[in-house]
Amino acid sequence: MMKVFVTRVLPEAGLKLLQAAGLEVKQWEEKRKLTQEELIENCRDADALLSAGQQLNAEFLTASKHLKVIALHSVGYDNVDIETATSLHIPIGNTPGVLSEATADTAFLLMLATSRNAFYMHQQILNGEWGFFEPTANLGRELRGCTLGIFGLGKIGIEMAKRSAAAYDMKIIYHNRSRNEQAEKELNATYVSFEELLKQSDVISVHTALTPETEGKFNMAAFKQMKPGAIFVNTARGSIHNETDLTKALQEKMIWGAGLDVTHPEPMSPANPLLKMPNVSVLPHIGSATEGTRNAMACLAAENIIAALKGEKLPHIVNPEIYNN
Ligand code: DGY
């Protein structure tokens, strides 16, 4: 019987698929990440790894080069040394598409919550500070007719753009490495340079992968070019913005607010000054966290494993070049 090691408790639908395929599944049930040694040890007699939230570095991959497949329970693969995996001929699978709507919902939620200081207002109630009604207090920002700048117009960015255009008639501009002409037609979106995205957007929403090019892209130089009324939303990866610069930009009112589902590091410290700011909304990386989406992700990850163990190509592969040689 072939064996699969899973680094977290897997949503039921994915687990059932693996078991129905006749695979022996061992899940890590402790509520903490595995150490590198524990991960290597648990993979020693496994044929496949289903990984969520673990760093898979060169040392791990080299020690586990017998693995026939690694399926990630995420669309992002920045926590895997893909180059080493490819050189070792280990196929890496991910879960694109199925989480786009849930993640876009989270971005939309953060945009709206930030525009109305909602998280801070909730804290005020908990602190017993629900004061008397004042027409001039607790004022938020209107989103109707504003310009939404999408940084990374892929599947998730498109869903965020659709929601924002439908709800608030927002004008959509975007910046990508290359133009997405189909999305331009469907969304009436306009491609702009990164500088223009910064200058024209009332809301910037980040939906790109973390790569050496995008790491730290939203730094002081970027925040300085944004509108003083702008809201910055990031549901992609925390390292795409520089947190020290973001905090300073908010403190010095270079921008108006920020909504973050991702931080660096994660978890964020409860003492982080961002958590005390009225115009900041922070969530603990729950972009894809709905029952339906997590089940769908687990199924895609399971399908990747089942295909690889049958000697077939992965339906959702990050490093297809391994099939070329
Ligand atoms: C993803 O799928 O990449 C999510 O951010 C979970 O890490």
Coordinates of N, CA and C and ligand atoms in Angstrom, one line a residue, residues 74-76 99 237 285 297, ligand 1:
S74 N -2.3 24.7 -1.3 CA -2.3 26.2 -1.5 C -2.1 26.4 -2.9
V75 N -2.4 27.7 -3.4 CA -2.1 28.0 -4.7 C -0.7 28.6 -4.7
G76 N -0.3 29.3 -3.6 CA 1.1 29.8 -3.5 C 2.1 28.7 -3.3
L99 N -9.9 28.6 -5.1 CA -9.9 29.6 -4.0 C -10.0 31.0 -4.4
R237 N 0.7 37.9 -0.1 CA 1.8 37.5 0.8 C 2.3 38.7 1.5
H285 N -4.7 35.5 7.9 CA -4.5 34.6 6.7 C -5.6 33.6 6.5
M297 N -9.9 22.6 -2.3 CA -8.4 22.6 -2.3 C -7.9 21.3 -2.0
Ligands
DGY1 C1 -2.6 30.0 -0.8 O1 -3.4 29.1 -1.3 O2 -1.6 30.3 -1.3 C2 -3.1 30.6 0.5 O3 -2.5 31.8 0.7 C3 -2.7 29.6 1.6 O4 -1.4 29.7 1.9

